[in-house]
PDB file of C-alpha atoms and ligand atoms in Angstrom:
ATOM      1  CA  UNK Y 604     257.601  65.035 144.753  1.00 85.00           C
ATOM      2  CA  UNK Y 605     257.668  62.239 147.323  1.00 95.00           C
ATOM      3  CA  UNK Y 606     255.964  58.965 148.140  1.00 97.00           C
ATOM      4  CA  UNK Y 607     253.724  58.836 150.617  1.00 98.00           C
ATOM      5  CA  UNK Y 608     252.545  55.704 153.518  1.00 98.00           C
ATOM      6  CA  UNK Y 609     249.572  54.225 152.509  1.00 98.00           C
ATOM      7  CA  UNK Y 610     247.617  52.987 155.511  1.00 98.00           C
ATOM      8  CA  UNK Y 611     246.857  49.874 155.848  1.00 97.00           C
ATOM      9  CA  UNK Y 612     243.668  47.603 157.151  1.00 98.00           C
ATOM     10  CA  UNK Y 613     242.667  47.567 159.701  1.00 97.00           C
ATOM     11  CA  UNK Y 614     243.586  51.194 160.343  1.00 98.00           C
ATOM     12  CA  UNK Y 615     240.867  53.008 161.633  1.00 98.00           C
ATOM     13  CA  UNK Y 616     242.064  55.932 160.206  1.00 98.00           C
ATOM     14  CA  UNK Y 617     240.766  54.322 156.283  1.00 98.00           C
ATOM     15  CA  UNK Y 618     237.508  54.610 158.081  1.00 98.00           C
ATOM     16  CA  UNK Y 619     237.628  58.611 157.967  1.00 98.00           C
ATOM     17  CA  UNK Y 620     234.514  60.104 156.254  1.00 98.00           C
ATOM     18  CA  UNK Y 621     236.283  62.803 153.980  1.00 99.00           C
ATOM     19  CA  UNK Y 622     235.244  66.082 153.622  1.00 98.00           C
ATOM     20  CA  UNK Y 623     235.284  68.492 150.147  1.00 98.00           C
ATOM     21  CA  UNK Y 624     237.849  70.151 148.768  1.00 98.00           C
ATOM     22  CA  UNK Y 625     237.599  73.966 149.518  1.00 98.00           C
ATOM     23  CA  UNK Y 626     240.361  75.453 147.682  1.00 98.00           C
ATOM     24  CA  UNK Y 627     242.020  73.932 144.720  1.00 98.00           C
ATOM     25  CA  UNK Y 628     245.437  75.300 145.133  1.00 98.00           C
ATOM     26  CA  UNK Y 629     249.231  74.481 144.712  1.00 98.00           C
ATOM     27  CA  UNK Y 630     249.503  73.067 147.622  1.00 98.00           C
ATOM     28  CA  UNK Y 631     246.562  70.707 147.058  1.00 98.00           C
ATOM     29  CA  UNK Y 632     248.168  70.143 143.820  1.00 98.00           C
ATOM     30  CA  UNK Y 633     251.616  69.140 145.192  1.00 98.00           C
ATOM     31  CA  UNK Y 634     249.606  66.415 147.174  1.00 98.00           C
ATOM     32  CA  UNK Y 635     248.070  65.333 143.551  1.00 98.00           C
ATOM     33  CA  UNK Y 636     251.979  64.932 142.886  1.00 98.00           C
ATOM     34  CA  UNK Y 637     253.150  63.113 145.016  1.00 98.00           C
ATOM     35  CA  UNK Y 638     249.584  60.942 145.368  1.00 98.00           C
ATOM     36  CA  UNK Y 639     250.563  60.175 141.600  1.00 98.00           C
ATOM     37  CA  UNK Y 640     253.730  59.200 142.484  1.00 98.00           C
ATOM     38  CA  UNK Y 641     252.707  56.983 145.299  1.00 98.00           C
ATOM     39  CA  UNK Y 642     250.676  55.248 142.770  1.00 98.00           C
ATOM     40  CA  UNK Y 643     252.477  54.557 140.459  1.00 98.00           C
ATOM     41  CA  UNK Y 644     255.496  53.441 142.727  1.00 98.00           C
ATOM     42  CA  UNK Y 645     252.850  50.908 144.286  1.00 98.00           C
ATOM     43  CA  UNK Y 646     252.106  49.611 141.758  1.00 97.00           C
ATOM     44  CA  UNK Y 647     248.511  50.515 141.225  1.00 98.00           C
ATOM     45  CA  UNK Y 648     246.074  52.129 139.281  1.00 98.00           C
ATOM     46  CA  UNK Y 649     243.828  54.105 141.741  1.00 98.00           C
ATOM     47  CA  UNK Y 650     244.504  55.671 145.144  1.00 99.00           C
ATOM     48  CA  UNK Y 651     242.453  57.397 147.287  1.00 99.00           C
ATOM     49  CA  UNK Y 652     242.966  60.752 149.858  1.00 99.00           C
ATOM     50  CA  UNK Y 653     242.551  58.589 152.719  1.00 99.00           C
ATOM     51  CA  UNK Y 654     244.603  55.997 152.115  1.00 99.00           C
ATOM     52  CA  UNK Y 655     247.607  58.650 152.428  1.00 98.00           C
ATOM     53  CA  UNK Y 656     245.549  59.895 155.822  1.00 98.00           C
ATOM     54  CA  UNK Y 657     244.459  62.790 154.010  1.00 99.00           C
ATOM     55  CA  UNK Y 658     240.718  63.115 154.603  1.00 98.00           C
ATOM     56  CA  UNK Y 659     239.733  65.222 151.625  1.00 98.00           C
ATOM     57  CA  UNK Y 660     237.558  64.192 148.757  1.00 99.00           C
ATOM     58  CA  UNK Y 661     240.431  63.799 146.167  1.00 98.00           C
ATOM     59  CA  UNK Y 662     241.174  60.955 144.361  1.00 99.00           C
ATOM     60  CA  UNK Y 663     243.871  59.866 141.475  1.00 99.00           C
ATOM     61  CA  UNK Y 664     243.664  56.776 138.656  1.00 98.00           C
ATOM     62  CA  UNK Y 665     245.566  55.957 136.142  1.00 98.00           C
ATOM     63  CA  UNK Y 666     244.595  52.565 134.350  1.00 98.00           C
ATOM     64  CA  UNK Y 667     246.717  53.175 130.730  1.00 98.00           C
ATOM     65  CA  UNK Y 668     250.076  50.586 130.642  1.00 96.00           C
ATOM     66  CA  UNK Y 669     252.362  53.611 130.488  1.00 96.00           C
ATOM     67  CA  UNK Y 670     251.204  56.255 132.570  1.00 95.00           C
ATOM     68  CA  UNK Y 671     249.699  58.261 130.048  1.00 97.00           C
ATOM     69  CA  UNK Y 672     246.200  58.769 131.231  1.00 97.00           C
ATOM     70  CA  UNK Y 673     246.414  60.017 134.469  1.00 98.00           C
ATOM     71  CA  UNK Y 674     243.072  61.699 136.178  1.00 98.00           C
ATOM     72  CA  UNK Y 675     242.043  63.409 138.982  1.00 98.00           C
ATOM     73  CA  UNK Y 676     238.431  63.854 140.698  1.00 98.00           C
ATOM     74  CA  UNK Y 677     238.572  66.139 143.448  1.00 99.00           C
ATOM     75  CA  UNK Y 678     234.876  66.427 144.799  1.00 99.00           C
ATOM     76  CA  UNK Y 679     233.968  63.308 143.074  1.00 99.00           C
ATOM     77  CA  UNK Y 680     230.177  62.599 142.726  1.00 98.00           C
ATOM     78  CA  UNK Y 681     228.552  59.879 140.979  1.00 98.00           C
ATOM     79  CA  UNK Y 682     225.014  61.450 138.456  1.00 98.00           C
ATOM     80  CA  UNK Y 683     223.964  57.790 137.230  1.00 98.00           C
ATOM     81  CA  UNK Y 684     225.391  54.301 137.615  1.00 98.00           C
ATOM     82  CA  UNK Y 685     223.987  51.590 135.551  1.00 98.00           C
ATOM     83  CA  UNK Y 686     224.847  47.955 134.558  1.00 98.00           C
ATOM     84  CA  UNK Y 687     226.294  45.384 136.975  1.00 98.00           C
ATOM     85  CA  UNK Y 688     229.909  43.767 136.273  1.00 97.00           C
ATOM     86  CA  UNK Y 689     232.285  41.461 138.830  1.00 98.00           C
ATOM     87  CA  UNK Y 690     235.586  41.757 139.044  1.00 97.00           C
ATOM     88  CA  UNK Y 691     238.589  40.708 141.173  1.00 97.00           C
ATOM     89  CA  UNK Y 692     239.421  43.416 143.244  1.00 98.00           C
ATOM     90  CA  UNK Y 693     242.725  44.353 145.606  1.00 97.00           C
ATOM     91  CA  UNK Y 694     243.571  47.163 147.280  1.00 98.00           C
ATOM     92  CA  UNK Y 695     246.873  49.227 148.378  1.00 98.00           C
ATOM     93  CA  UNK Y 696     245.529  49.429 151.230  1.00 98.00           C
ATOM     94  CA  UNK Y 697     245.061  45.579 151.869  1.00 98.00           C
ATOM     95  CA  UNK Y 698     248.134  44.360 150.488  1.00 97.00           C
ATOM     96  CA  UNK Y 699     247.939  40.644 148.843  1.00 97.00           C
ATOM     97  CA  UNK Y 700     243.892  39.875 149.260  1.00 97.00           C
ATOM     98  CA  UNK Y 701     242.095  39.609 145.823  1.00 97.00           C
ATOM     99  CA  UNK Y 702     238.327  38.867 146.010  1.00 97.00           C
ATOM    100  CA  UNK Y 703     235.357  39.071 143.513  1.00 98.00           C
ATOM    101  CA  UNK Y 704     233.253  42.305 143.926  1.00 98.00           C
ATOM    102  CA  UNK Y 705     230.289  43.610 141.987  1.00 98.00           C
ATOM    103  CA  UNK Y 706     229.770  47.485 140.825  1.00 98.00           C
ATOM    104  CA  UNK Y 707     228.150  49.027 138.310  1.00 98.00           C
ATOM    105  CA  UNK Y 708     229.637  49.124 134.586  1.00 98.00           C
ATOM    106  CA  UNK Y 709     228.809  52.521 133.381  1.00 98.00           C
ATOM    107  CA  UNK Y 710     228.646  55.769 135.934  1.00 98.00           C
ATOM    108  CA  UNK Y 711     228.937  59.242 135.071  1.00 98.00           C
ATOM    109  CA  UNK Y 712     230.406  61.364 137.473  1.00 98.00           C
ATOM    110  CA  UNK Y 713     230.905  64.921 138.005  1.00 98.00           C
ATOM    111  CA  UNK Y 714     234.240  66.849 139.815  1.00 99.00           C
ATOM    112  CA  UNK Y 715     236.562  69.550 139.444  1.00 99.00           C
ATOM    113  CA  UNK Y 716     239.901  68.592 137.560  1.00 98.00           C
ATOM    114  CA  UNK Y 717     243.470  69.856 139.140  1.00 98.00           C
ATOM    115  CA  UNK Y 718     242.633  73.760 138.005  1.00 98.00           C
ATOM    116  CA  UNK Y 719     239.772  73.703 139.915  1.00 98.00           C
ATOM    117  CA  UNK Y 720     237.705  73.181 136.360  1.00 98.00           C
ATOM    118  CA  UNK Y 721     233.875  71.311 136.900  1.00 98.00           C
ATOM    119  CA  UNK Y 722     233.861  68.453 134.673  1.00 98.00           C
ATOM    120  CA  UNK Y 723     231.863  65.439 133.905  1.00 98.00           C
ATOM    121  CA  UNK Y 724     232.676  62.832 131.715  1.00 98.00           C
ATOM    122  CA  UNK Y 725     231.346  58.826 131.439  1.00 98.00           C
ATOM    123  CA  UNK Y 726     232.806  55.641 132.562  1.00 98.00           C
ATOM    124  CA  UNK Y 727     233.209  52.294 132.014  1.00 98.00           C
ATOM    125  CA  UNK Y 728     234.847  48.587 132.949  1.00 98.00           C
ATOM    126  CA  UNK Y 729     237.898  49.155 134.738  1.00 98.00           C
ATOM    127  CA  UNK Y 730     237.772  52.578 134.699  1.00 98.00           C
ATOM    128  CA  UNK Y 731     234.221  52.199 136.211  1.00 98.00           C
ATOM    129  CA  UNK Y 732     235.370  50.232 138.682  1.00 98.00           C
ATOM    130  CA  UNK Y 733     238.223  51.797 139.628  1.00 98.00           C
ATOM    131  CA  UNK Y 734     236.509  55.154 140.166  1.00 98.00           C
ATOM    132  CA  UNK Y 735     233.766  53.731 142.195  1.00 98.00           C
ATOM    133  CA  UNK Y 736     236.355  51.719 144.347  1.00 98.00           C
ATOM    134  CA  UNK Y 737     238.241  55.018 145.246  1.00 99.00           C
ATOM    135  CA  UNK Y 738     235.284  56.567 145.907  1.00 98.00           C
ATOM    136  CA  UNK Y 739     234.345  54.076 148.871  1.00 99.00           C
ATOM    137  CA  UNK Y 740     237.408  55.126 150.176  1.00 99.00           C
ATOM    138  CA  UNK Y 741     236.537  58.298 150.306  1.00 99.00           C
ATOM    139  CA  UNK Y 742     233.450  57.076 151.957  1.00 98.00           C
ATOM    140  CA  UNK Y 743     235.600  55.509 154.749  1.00 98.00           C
ATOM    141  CA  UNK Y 744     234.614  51.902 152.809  1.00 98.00           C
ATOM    142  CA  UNK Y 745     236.789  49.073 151.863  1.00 98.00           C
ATOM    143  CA  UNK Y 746     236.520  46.331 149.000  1.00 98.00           C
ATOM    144  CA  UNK Y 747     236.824  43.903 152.077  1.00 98.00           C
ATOM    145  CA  UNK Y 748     232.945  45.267 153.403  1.00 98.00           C
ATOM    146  CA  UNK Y 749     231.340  43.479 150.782  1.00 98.00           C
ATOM    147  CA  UNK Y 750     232.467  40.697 151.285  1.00 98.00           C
ATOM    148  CA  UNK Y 751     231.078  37.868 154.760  1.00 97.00           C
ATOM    149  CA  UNK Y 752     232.633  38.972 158.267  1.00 98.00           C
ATOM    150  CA  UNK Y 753     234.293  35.608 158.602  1.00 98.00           C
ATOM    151  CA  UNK Y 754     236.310  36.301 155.466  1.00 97.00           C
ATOM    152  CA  UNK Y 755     237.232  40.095 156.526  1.00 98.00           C
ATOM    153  CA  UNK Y 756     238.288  39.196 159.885  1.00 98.00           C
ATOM    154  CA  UNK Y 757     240.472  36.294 158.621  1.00 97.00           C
ATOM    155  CA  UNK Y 758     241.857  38.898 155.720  1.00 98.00           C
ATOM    156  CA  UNK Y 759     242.512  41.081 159.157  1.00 97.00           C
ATOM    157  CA  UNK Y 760     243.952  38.665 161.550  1.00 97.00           C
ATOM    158  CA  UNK Y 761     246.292  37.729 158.790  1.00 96.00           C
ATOM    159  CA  UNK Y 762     247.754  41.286 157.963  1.00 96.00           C
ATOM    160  CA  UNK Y 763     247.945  41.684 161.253  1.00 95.00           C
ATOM    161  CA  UNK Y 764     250.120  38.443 162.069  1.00 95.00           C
ATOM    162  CA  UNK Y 765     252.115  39.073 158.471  1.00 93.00           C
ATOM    163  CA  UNK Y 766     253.009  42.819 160.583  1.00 92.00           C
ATOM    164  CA  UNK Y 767     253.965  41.259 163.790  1.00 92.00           C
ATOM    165  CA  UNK Y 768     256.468  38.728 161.829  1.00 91.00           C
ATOM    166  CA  UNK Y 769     257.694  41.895 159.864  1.00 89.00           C
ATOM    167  CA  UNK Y 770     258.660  43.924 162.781  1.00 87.00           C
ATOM    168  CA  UNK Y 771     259.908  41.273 164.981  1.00 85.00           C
ATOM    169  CA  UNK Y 772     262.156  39.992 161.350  1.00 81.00           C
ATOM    170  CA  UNK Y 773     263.013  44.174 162.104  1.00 76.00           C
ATOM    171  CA  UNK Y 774     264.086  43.692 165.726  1.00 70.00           C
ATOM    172  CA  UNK Y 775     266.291  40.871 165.431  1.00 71.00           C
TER     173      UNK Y 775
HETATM  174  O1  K2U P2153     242.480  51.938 145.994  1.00 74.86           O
HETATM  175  C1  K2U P2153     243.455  51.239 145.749  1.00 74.86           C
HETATM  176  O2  K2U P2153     244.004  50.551 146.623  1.00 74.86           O
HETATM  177  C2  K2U P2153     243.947  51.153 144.353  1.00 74.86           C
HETATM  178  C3  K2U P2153     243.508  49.911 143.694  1.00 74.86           C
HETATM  179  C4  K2U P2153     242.487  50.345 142.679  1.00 74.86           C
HETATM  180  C5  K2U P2153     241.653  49.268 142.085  1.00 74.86           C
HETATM  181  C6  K2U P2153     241.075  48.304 142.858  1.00 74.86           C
HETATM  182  C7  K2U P2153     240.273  47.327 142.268  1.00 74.86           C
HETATM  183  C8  K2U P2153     240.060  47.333 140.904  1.00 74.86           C
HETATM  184  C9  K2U P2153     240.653  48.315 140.147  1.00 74.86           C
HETATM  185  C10 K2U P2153     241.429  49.281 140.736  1.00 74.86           C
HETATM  186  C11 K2U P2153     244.825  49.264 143.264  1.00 74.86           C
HETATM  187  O3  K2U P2153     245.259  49.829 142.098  1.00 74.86           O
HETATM  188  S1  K2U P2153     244.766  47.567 143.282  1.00 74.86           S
HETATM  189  C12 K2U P2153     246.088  47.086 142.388  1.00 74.86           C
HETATM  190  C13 K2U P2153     245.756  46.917 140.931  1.00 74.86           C
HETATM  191  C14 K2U P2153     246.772  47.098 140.036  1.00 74.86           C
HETATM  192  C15 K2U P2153     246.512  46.920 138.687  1.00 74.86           C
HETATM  193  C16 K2U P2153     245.247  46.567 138.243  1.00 74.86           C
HETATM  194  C17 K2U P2153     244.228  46.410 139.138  1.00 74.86           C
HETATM  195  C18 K2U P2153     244.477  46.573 140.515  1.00 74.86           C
HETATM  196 ZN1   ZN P2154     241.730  50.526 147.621  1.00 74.86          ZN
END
């Protein structure tokens, strides 16, 4: 196994529309692996294909206290969404930015499972929420687009200034 980067805004590469899963094979599910254990090294309790600059539809989550519940979409697609709920919402790939976003509470969604299996099963709350917030980045979205461009571009310029202090702290 090994832990992957995660990318971070504003790399364009997050933008990446992903494409389907072909082949569900060992080798996709060695990057399930090690996606798990970037995860749960993080900590979080979603990650995404593309945040690992992997542009396939594939996604892991994860939202039990003890890493007992561990799923995997590959091919991901949403059949209903209903309900509205808002939640404080941050992201691995913008590191220490929390802001209030709104999804829907209940979605069913249909994918294949790590044998390559279809399945469809029903979500809710965080689980809800976390699905449909890895599935934007499979979309090439971020949590940031919802919210006004003032407040993404100062979430940016800040990452961005919090990188330059990093690697010149690196340099020295
Ligand atoms: O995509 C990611 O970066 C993973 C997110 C998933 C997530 C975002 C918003 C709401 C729920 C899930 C990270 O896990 S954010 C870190 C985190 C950790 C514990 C609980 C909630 C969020
Ligand atoms: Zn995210």
């Amino acid at each position: 196994m090994a832990k992957l980067t995660i990318l971070e805004f504003p790399d364009p590469r997050l933008r990446t529309k992903a494409t389907a899963v072909s082949v569900v094979d060992d080798s996709l599910r060695t990057l399930i692996d090690d996606m798990f254990e970037t995860m749960y090294a993080a900590p979080g309790i979603g990650l995404a294909a593309t945040q690992v600059n992997v542009h396939k539809r594939l996604l892991v989550v994860d939202i039990s206290s003890d890493k007992s519940e561990p799923l995997v979409l590959i091919n991901p697609e949403i059949l209903e969404k209903d309900g509205a709920i808002a939640s404080d919402e941050g992201c691995l790939s913008v590191p220490g930015y929390y802001e209030e976003v709104e999804r829907a509470e209940h979605i069913r969604v249909r994918f294949l499972d790590r044998q390559g299996a279809a399945q469809e099963m029903e979500a809710e709350g965080l689980l809800a929420v976390c699905i449909q917030h890895e599935m934007d980045h499979l979309e090439g979205k971020l949590f940031v687009d919802y919210l006004s461009e003032a407040k993404r571009q100062r979430i940016r310029k800040k990452l961005q200034k919090e990188r330059r202090h990093q690697s010149a702290a690196v340099v020295m």
